[in-house]
XYZ file of C-alpha atoms in Angstrom:
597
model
C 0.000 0.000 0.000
C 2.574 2.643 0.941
C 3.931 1.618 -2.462
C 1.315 3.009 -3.781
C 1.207 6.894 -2.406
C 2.184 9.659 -4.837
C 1.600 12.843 -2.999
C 0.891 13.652 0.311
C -0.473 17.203 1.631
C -1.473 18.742 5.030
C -4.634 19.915 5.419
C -7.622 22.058 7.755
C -10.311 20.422 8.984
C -13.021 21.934 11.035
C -10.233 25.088 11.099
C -7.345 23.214 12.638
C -4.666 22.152 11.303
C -5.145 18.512 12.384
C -6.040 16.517 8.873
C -3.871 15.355 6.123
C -4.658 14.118 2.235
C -3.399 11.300 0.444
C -2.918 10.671 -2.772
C -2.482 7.084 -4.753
C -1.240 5.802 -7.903
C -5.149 5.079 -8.737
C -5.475 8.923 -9.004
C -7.605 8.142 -5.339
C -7.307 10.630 -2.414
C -8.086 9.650 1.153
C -8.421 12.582 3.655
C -7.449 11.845 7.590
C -8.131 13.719 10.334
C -6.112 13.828 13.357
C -6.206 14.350 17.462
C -3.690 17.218 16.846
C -0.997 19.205 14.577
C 1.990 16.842 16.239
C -0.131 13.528 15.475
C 0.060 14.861 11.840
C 3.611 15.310 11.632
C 4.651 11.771 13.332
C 1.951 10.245 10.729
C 3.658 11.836 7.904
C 7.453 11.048 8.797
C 5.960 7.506 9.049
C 4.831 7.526 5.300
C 7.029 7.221 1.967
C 9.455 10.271 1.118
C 6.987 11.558 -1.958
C 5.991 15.209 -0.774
C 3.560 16.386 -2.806
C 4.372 14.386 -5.982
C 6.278 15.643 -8.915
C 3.930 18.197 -10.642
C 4.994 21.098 -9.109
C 8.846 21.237 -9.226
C 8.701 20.774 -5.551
C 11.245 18.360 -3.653
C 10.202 15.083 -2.790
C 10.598 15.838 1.062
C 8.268 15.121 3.696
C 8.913 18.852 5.087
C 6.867 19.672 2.042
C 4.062 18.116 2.515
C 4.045 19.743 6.278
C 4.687 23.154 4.517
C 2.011 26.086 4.269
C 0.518 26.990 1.325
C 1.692 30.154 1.163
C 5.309 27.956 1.187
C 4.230 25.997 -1.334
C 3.011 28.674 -3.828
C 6.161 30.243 -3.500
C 8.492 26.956 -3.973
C 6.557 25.983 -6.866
C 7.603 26.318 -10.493
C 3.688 26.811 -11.698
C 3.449 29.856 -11.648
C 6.380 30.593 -13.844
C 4.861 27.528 -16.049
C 1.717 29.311 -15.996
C 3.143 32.232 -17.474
C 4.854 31.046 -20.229
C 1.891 28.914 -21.385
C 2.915 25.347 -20.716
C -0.152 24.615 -18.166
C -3.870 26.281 -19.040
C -5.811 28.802 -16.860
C -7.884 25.808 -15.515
C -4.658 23.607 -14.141
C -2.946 26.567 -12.807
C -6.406 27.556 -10.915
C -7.066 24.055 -9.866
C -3.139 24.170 -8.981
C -4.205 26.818 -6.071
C -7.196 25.339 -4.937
C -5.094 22.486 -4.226
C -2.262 23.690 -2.203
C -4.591 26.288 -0.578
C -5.873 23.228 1.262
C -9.375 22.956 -1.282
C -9.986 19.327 -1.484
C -13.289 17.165 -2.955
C -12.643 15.168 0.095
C -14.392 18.003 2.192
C -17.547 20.148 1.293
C -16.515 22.894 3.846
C -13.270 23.434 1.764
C -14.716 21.952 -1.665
C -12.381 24.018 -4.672
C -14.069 27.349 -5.947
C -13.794 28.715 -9.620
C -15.045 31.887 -10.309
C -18.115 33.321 -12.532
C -16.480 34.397 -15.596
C -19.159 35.321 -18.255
C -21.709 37.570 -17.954
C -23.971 37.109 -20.911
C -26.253 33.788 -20.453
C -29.061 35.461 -22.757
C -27.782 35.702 -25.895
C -28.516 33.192 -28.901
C -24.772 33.513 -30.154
C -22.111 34.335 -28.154
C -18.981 36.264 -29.547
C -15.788 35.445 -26.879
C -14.137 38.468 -28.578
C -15.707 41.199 -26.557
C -15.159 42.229 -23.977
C -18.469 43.155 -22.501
C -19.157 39.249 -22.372
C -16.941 38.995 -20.221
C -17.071 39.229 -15.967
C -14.665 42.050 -14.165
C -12.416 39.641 -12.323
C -10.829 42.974 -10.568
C -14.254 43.685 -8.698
C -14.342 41.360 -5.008
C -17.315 38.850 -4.712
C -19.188 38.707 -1.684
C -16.535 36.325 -0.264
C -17.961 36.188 3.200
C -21.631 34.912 2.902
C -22.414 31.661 2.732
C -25.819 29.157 2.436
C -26.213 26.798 4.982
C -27.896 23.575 2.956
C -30.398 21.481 4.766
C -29.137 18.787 6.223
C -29.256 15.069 4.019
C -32.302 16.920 2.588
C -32.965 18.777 -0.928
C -32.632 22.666 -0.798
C -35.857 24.597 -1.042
C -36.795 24.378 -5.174
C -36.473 28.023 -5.103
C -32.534 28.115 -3.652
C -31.842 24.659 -6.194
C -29.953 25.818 -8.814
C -31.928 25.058 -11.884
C -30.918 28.082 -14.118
C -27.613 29.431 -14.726
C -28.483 32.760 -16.300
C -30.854 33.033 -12.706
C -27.861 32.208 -10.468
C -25.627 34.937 -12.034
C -27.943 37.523 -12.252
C -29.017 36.336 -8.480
C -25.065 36.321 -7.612
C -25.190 40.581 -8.336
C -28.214 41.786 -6.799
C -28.623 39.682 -3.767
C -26.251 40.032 -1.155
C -27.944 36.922 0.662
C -27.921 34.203 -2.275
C -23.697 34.651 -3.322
C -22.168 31.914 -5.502
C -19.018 31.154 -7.262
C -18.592 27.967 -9.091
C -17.118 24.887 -8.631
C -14.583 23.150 -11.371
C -17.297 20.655 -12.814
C -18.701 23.666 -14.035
C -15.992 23.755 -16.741
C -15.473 19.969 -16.888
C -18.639 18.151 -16.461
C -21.618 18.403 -18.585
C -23.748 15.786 -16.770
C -23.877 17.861 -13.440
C -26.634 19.938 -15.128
C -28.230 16.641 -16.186
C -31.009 15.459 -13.821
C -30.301 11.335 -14.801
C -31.523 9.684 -11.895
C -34.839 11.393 -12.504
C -34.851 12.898 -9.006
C -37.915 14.891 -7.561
C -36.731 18.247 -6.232
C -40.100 20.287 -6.012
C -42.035 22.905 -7.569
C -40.687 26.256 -7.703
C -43.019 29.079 -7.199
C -45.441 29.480 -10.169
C -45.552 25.537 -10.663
C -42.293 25.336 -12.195
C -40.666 21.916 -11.905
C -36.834 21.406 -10.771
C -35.541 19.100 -13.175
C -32.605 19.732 -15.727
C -30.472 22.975 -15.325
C -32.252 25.668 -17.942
C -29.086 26.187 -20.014
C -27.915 29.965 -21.521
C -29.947 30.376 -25.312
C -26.130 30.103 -26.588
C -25.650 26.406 -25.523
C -28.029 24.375 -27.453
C -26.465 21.205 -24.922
C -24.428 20.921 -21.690
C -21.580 20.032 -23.450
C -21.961 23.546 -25.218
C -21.889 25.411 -21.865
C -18.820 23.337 -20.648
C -16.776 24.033 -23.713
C -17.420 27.531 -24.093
C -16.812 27.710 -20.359
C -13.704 26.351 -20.680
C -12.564 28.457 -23.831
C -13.653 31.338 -21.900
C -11.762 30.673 -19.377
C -8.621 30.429 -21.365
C -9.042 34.097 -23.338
C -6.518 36.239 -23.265
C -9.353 38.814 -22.342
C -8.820 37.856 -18.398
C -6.303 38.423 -16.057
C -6.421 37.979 -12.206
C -8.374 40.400 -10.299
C -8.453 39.056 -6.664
C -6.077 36.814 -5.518
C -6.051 34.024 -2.065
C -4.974 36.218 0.975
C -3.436 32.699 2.079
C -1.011 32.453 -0.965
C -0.556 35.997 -2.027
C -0.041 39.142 -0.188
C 1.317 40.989 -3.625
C -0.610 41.132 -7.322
C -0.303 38.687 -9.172
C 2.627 38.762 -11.935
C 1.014 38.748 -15.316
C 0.733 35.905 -18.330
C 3.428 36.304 -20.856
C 0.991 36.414 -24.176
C 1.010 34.050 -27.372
C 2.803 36.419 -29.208
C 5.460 36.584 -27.626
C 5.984 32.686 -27.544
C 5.016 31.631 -30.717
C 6.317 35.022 -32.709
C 6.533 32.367 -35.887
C 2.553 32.106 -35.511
C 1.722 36.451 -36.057
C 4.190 36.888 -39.058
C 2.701 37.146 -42.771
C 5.294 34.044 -43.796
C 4.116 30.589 -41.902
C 7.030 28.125 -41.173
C 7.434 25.109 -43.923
C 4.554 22.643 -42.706
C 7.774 19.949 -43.347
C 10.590 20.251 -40.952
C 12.371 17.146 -41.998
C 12.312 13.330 -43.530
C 14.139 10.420 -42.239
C 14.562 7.489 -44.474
C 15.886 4.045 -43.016
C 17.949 1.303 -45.256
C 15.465 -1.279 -44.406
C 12.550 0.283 -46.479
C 9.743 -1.373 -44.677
C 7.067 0.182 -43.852
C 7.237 2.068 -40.251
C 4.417 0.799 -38.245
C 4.742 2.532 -34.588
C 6.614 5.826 -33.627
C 7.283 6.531 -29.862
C 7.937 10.566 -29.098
C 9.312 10.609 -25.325
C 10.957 13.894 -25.887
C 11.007 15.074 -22.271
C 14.372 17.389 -21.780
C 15.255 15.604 -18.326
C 15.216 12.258 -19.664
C 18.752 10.936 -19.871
C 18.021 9.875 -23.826
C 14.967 12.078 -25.266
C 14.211 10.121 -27.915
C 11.720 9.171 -31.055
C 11.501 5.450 -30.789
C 10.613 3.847 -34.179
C 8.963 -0.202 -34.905
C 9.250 -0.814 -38.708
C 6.642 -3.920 -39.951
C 9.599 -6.361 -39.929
C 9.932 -5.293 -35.598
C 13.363 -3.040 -36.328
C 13.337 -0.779 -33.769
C 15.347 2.565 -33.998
C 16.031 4.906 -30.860
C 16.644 8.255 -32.773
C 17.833 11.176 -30.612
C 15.295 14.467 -30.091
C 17.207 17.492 -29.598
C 14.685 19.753 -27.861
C 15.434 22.849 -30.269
C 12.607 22.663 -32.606
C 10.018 24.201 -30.307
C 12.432 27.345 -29.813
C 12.281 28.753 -33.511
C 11.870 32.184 -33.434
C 11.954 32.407 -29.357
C 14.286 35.405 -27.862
C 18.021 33.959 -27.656
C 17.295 31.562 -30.392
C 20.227 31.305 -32.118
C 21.469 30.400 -35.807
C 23.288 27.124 -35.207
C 20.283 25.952 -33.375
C 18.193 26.704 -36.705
C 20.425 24.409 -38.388
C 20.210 21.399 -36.096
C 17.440 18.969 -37.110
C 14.978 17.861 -34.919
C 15.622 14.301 -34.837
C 18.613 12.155 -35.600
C 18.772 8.487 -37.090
C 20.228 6.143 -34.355
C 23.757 5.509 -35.156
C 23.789 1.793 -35.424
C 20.929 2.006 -38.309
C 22.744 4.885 -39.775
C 25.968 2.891 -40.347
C 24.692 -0.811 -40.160
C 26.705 -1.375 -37.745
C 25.485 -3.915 -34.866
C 22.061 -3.298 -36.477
C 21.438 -7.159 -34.856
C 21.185 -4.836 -31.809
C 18.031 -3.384 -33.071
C 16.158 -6.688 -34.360
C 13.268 -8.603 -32.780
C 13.951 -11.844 -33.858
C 11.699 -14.001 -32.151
C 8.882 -15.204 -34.182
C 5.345 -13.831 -34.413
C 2.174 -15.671 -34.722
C 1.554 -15.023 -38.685
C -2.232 -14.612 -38.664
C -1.668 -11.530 -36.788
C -1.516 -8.045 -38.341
C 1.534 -5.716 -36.958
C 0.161 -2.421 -36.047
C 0.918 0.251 -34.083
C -1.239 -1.515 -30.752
C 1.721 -3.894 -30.753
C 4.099 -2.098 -29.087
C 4.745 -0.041 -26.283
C 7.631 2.036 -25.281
C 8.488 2.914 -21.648
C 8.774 6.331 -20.740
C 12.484 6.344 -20.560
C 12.847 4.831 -23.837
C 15.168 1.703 -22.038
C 12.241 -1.083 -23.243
C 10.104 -1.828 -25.571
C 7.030 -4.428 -24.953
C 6.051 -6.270 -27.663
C 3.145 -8.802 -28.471
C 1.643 -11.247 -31.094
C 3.680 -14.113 -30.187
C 2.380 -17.538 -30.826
C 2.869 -18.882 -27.450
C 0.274 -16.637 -26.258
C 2.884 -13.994 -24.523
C 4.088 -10.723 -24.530
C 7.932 -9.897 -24.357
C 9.888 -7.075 -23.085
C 13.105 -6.467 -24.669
C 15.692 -3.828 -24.033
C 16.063 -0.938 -26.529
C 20.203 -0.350 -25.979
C 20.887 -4.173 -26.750
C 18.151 -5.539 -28.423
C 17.949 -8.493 -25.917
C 15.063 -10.200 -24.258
C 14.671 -9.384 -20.325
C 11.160 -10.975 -19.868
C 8.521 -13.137 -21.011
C 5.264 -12.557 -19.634
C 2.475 -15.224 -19.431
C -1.432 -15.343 -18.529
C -3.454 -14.973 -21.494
C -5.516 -17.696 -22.976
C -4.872 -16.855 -26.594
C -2.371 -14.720 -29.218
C -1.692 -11.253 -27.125
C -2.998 -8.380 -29.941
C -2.399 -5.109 -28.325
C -0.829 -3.294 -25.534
C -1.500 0.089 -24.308
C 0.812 2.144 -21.261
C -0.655 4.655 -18.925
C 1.030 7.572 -18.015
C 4.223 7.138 -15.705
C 4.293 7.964 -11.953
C 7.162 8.297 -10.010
C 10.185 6.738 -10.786
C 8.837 5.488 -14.087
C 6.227 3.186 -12.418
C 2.933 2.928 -15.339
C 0.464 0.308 -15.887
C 0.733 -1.687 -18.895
C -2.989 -3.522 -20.454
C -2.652 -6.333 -22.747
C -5.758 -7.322 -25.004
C -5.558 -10.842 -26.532
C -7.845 -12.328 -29.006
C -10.279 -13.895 -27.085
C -11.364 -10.336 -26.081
C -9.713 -10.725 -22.501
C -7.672 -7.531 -20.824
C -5.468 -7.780 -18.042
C -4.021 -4.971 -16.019
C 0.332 -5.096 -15.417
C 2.530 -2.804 -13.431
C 5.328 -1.806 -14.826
C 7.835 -1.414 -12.289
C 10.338 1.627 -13.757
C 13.188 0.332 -10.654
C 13.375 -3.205 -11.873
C 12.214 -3.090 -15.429
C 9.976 -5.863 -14.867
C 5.954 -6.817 -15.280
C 4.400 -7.286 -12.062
C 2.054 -9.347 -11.645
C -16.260 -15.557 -25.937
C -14.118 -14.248 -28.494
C -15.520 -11.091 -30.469
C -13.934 -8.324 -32.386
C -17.678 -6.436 -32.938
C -19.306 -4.311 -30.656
C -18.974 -1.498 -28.286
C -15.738 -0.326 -26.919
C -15.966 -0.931 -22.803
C -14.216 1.286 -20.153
C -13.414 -0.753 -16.974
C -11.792 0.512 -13.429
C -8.209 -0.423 -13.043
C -9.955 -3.157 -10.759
C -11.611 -4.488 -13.441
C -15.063 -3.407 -12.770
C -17.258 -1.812 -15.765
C -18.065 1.495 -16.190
C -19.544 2.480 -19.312
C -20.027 0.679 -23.007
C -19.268 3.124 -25.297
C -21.673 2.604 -28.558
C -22.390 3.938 -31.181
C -24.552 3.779 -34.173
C -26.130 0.110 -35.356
C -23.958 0.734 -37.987
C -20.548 1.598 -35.803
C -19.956 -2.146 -35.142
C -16.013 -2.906 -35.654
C -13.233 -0.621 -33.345
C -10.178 -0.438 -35.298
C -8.357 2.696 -33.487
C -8.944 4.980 -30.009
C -7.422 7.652 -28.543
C -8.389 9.061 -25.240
C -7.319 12.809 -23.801
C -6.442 13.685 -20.494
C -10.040 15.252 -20.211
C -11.767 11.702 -20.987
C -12.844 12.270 -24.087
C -12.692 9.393 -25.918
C -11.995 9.306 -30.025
C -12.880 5.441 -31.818
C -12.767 5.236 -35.393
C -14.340 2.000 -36.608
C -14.112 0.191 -39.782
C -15.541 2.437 -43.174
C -14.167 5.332 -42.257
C -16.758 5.716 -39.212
C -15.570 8.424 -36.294
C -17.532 9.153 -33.232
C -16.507 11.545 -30.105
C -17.857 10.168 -26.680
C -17.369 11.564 -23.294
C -16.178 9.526 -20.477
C -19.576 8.435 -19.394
C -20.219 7.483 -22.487
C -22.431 9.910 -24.431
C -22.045 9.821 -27.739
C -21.047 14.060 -28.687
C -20.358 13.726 -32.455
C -19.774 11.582 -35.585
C -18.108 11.559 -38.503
C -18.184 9.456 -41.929
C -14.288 10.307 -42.747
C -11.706 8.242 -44.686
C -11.727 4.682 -45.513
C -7.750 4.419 -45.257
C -7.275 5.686 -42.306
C -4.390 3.985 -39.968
C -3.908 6.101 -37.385
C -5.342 8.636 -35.168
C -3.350 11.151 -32.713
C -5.663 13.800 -29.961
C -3.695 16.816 -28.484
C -2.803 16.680 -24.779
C -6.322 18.995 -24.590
C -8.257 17.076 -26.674
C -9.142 19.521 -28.377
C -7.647 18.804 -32.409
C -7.565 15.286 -33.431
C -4.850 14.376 -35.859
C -5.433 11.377 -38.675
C -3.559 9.902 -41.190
C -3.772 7.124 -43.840
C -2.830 5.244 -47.050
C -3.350 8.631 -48.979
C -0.392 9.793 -46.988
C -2.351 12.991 -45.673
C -2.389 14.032 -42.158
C -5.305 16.242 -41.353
C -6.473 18.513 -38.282
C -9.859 18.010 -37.280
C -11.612 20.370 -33.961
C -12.520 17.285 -32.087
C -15.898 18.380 -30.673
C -17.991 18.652 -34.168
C -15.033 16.982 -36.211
C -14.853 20.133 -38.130
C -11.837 20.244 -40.570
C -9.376 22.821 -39.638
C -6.111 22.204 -42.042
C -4.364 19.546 -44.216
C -1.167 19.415 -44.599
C 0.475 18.403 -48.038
C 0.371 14.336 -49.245
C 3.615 12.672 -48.663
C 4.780 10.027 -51.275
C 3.428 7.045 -48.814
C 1.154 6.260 -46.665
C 0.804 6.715 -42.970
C 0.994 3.967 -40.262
C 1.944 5.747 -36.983
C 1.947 9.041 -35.432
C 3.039 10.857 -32.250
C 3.464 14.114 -30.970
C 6.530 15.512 -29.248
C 6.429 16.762 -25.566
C 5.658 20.486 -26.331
C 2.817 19.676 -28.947
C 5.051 21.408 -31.648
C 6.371 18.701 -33.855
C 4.195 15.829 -35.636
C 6.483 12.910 -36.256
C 4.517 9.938 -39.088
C 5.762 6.475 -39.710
C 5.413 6.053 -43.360
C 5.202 2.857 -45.592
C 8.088 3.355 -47.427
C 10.236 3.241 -43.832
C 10.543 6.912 -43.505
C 9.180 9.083 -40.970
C 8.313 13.170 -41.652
C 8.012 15.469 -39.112
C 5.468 18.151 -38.974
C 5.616 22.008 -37.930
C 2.443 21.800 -35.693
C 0.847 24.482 -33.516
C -2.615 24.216 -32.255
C -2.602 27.776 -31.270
C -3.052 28.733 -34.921
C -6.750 26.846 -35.011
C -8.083 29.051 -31.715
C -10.582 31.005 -32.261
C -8.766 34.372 -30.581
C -5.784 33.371 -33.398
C -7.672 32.731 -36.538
C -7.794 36.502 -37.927
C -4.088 36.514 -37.960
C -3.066 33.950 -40.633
C-alpha cells in the first residue's frame, strides 16, 4: 500500500490544522483527520518520502508536505509555467485550490472557480468582446455563505436550476452569493437530472428538473466548452487573488505572441521540418515521441513492420524557432537524428526482434509499447500466447510474460508515476484484458471471443463502467485515442468516427476516410490528428469533427503518429520506412488566433 502513495499534503479540517490528504497511484485521495498538529507530523514522517508528488517542481521531502501553502506557492515552479503557457488557466487555478488546502474530500473546503461570463441570454455568443466577459478585478461577496439542509434537498427556489438566474441572483442579492465549482468547466452531466430525481415545484408551478441552459448552448456540453474556452481568453487576467497564498498582485501571463512570434508573421514556417529514411525500407508501423528534456536519452523510438526498432535522438530545439536567444546554429540542427547503429549498419542485430510472431496476426501500431524512458520496448503477437519485453540499448530479451488464454494483440501504457512506475494492459484475441505494473526500478511486469461491438471502459480493478456505442452501424473498433479530459476518439471500420465523453455519451460523428491507420488527440483534446494510405495528415476540432487544415500528401502512406512533448512537432511512420516530421501548432486553429493567418 505505501507503495502506492504519490503525494501527500497537510490539510484544515473543522479550522485546525489537524487533517492530512493522500494521494495514490489510482489517481484516489483519502483525507485523515487527526487528534492534533503533532499527530500529523509523526503520521507523515511515518509515510514514503513523496511530498507532494512531482507536478509542481517541488522536492520530494516530507517537510513539504508539512509546509504552508503560502510555502508551497512560492516553492513551486507553476506559476512561472503558468506564465509562459505550458499549463492552461484551468490547471494553474485548480493548482491553487489544491495547495490552498481545497480538497473534494471536504464540502466545507470543496475548490471554488469563479463566474467568468456575464452574458447567459444571448442566442450567439462572440468570446471576442469584452463586454461578455465578468470584471475579475471587482471582489465577490466572499464572506456569505448558504447553509444547505441537512441530508435533505434545498428549497426548489434556492436549487440551482438556471444558470443565467444564479448569475444575475449572484449581483443583486447580497444573501444568495455563488461562485462555481470546477465541474462547471469539466462536467456536462452535473446539469443533467439522470436519476430522474424529484426536487419540487418552484413558485409558479415550475418543476426542478434539468439545469435551464444559456440560449447560446443548445447542450451541456456547449456550456462546458465555451466555459472552458472562456476561461482560457486572453481577455482575463487575475483580479483578486487568495490572501493565504498571495499578499502581492499577481505577476502577469506572458501572451502568445510573444511565444510563438513564428505564428503572427505574414510568412508561416514550412509545414515539413524534416524526412528520415531508413535502409530497411519497410514500412514504419509505430513511432514513440518521449521527448522530455530531463530524460537521460529524449528520444523518437521507431517499430518498422519487420519489428526493427530505432532509438533516434530528439534534440529539444525545434520548439524554440523564433523564441528570444534563439540562435542560428540551433536553426540548423534537425529535430531528430537516425540512431547511429541504423545509420551505419553497424550492430544493427542490436536493433532486431527476432523471435517469431504468430503469422495470422496483423503488426500495427497496438503492438508495441515504449516505456517512458525509452530503455524497453514491450512487444506482443507471439504464438505462445505472450508478450515480451526487450531492451532498446541491446536488443535483448529481459522478460517473457504469461497469462493470457490466446495470441496477445495489443498493448496500451498509462502515463508514468514516479520513478517510471505505469500500468501496462494487454488485449488478446479472445477479447480478454489484463491490467500489469510496470515497475520503472526493476524493469519488470508485475504481476467468448468477439472483435464487434462497443468499446468498454473498466476501473483499473476491473469493474465496468460504461459501453461506449455507437450507431447500429458503428460495429467494428479499429483505433482509439483518449485525452487527459476523458474524451474518448474510436474510429471504426468504413471510415466511421464518433466523439464520446467519459460516461459514455455519444457528442459527435463523422463518416471520414476509408484508409485511415492512425489517429493522434492533443494533450487537450481539443484537435484530433489522422492519417492514412493517402499519406495525408489532417487537423480536425474534435468536438464537431470540423476540418481545420491539411497538410500536403507525402509520397506514402501513414501507419503511426506521435506528438513531441511540447505539442510542436508531428512525427509519421510512413510505408516506405521513412518518418516526416510536422511544424504543428494548435494555437493557430483558436478562435482568438484565426484573424491573424
Amino acid at each position: 500500500m505505501f507503495s502506492e502513495i504519490r503525494a501527500v499534503f497537510s490539510r484544515r479540517y473543522l479550522l485546525q490544522n489537524t487533517a492530512m490528504e493522500v494521494f495514490m497511484a489510482n489517481r484516489t485521495s483519502v483525507m485523515f483527520n487527526f487528534p492534533d498538529q503533532a499527530t500529523v507530523k509523526k503520521v507523515v514522517y511515518s509515510l514514503p518520502r513523496v511530498g507532494v508528488g512531482t507536478s509542481y517542481g517541488l522536492p520530494q521531502a516530507r517537510r513539504i508536505s508539512l509546509a504552508t501553502p503560502r510555502q508551497l506557492f512560492k516553492s513551486s515552479n507553476m506559476t512561472q509555467r503558468w506564465q509562459r503557457r505550458e499549463i492552461s488557466n484551468f490547471e494553474y487555478l485548480m493548482f491553487l485550490n489544491t495547495i490552498a488546502g481545497r480538497t473534494y474530500n471536504d464540502l466545507n473546503q470543496y475548490p471554488v472557480f469563479p463566474w467568468v461570463l456575464t452574458n447567459y441570454d444571448s442566442e450567439e455568443l462572440n468570446l471576442t468582446l469584452p463586454g461578455n466577459f465578468r470584471d475579475l478585478s471587482k471582489e465577490p461577496f466572499t464572506t456569505f455563505l448558504l447553509s444547505a439542509n441537512n441530508n435533505k434537498f434545498d428549497h426548489p427556489d434556492r436549487t440551482f436550476s438556471a444558470v443565467a438566474r444564479s448569475w444575475r441572483n449572484c449581483q443583486r442579492d447580497t444573501y444568495d452569493v455563488k461562485e462555481l465549482i470546477p465541474e462547471f468547466y469539466y462536467l456536462p452531466e452535473m446539469f443533467v437530472n439522470s436519476n430522474g430525481y424529484h426536487l419540487g415545484m418552484r413558485e409558479g408551478s415550475t418543476m426542478v428538473c434539468d439545469v435551464d441552459l444559456p440560449a447560446w448552448a443548445k447542450k451541456p456540453e456547449d456550456l462546458v466548452r465555451i466555459n472552458r474556452m472562456a476561461t482560457e481568453a486572453q481577455i482575463q487576467s487575475f483580479g483578486q487573488t487568495p490572501s493565504q497564498l498571495l499578499i502581492e498582485p499577481h505577476p502577469p501571463r506572458s501572451s502568445a505572441m510573444h511565444l510563438s512570434p513564428l505564428m503572427f508573421k505574414d510568412q508561416m514556417q514550412q509545414d515539413v521540418i524534416m524526412v528520415l529514411k531508413f535502409p530497411s525500407n519497410s514500412p514504419v508501423t509505430h513511432i514513440s515521441a518521449n521527448t522530455l528534456p530531463h530524460l537521460t536519452v529524449p528520444a523518437v523510438v521507431t517499430v518498422t513492420c519487420s519489428r526493427v526498432f530505432a532509438v533516434n535522438r530528439w534534440h529539444n530545439t525545434v520548439g524554440l524557432r523564433g523564441a528570444p536567444g534563439y540562435s542560428i546554429e540551433q536553426a540548423h540542427q534537425l529535430p531528430i537524428e537516425m540512431d547511429s547503429l541504423i545509420a551505419n549498419s553497424s550492430g544493427s542485430n542490436k536493433r532486431q526482434i527476432t523471435d517469431l510472431v504468430d503469422q495470422s496476426i496483423q503488426i500495427t501500431t497496438h503492438c508495441f509499447v515504449v516505456t517512458a524512458d525509452n530503455r524497453y520496448i514491450l512487444v506482443c503477437g507471439f504464438w505462445d500466447k505472450s508478450f515480451r519485453v526487450y531492451s532498446s540499448e541491446t536488443g535483448t530479451l529481459t522478460q517473457i510474460v504469461f497469462g493470457h488464454w490466446d495470441v496477445v494483440t495489443c498493448l496500451a501504457r498509462s502515463e508514468s508515476y514516479i520513478g517510471g512506475d505505469c500500468y501496462i494492459v494487454s488485449g488478446s484475441r479472445d477479447a480478454t484484458l489484463l491490467l500489469w505494473y510496470w515497475s520503472g526500478r526493476h524493469h519488470i511486469i508485475g504481476d467468448n471471443p468477439n472483435n464487434r461491438g462497443p468499446c468498454l471502459v473498466h476501473t483499473i480493478t476491473g469493474d465496468l463502467l460504461r459501453a461506449l456505442e455507437g450507431p447500429d452501424y458503428y460495429q467494428c473498433p479499429r483505433l482509439i485515442s483518449v485525452s487527459s479530459e476523458g474524451h474518448c476518439i474510436i474510429y471504426y471500420e468504413r471510415g466511421h468516427f464518433c466523439n464520446f465523453s467519459i460516461n459514455g455519451k455519444l457528442l459527435a460523428q463523422m463518416e471520414g476516410n476509408d484508409s485511415t491507420r492512425a489517429i493522434l488527440l492533443s494533450s487537450d483534446g481539443h484537435n484530433l490528428a489522422t492519417g492514412g494510405d493517402n499519406g495525408v495528415v489532417e487537423v480536425w476540432q474534435a468536438c464537431d469533427f470540423k476540418q481545420l487544415y491539411v497538410y500536403p500528401g507525402c509520397d506514402a502512406g501513414i501507419r503511426a503518429m506521435d506528438l513531441s512533448h511540447d505539442q510542436r512537432t508531428l512525427i509519421t511512420g510512413m510505408a516506405s520506412g521513412s518518418i516526416v516530421a510536422f511544424n504543428i501548432d494548435f494555437n493557430r486553429w483558436h478562435y482568438e488566433h484565426q484573424n491573424r493567418y
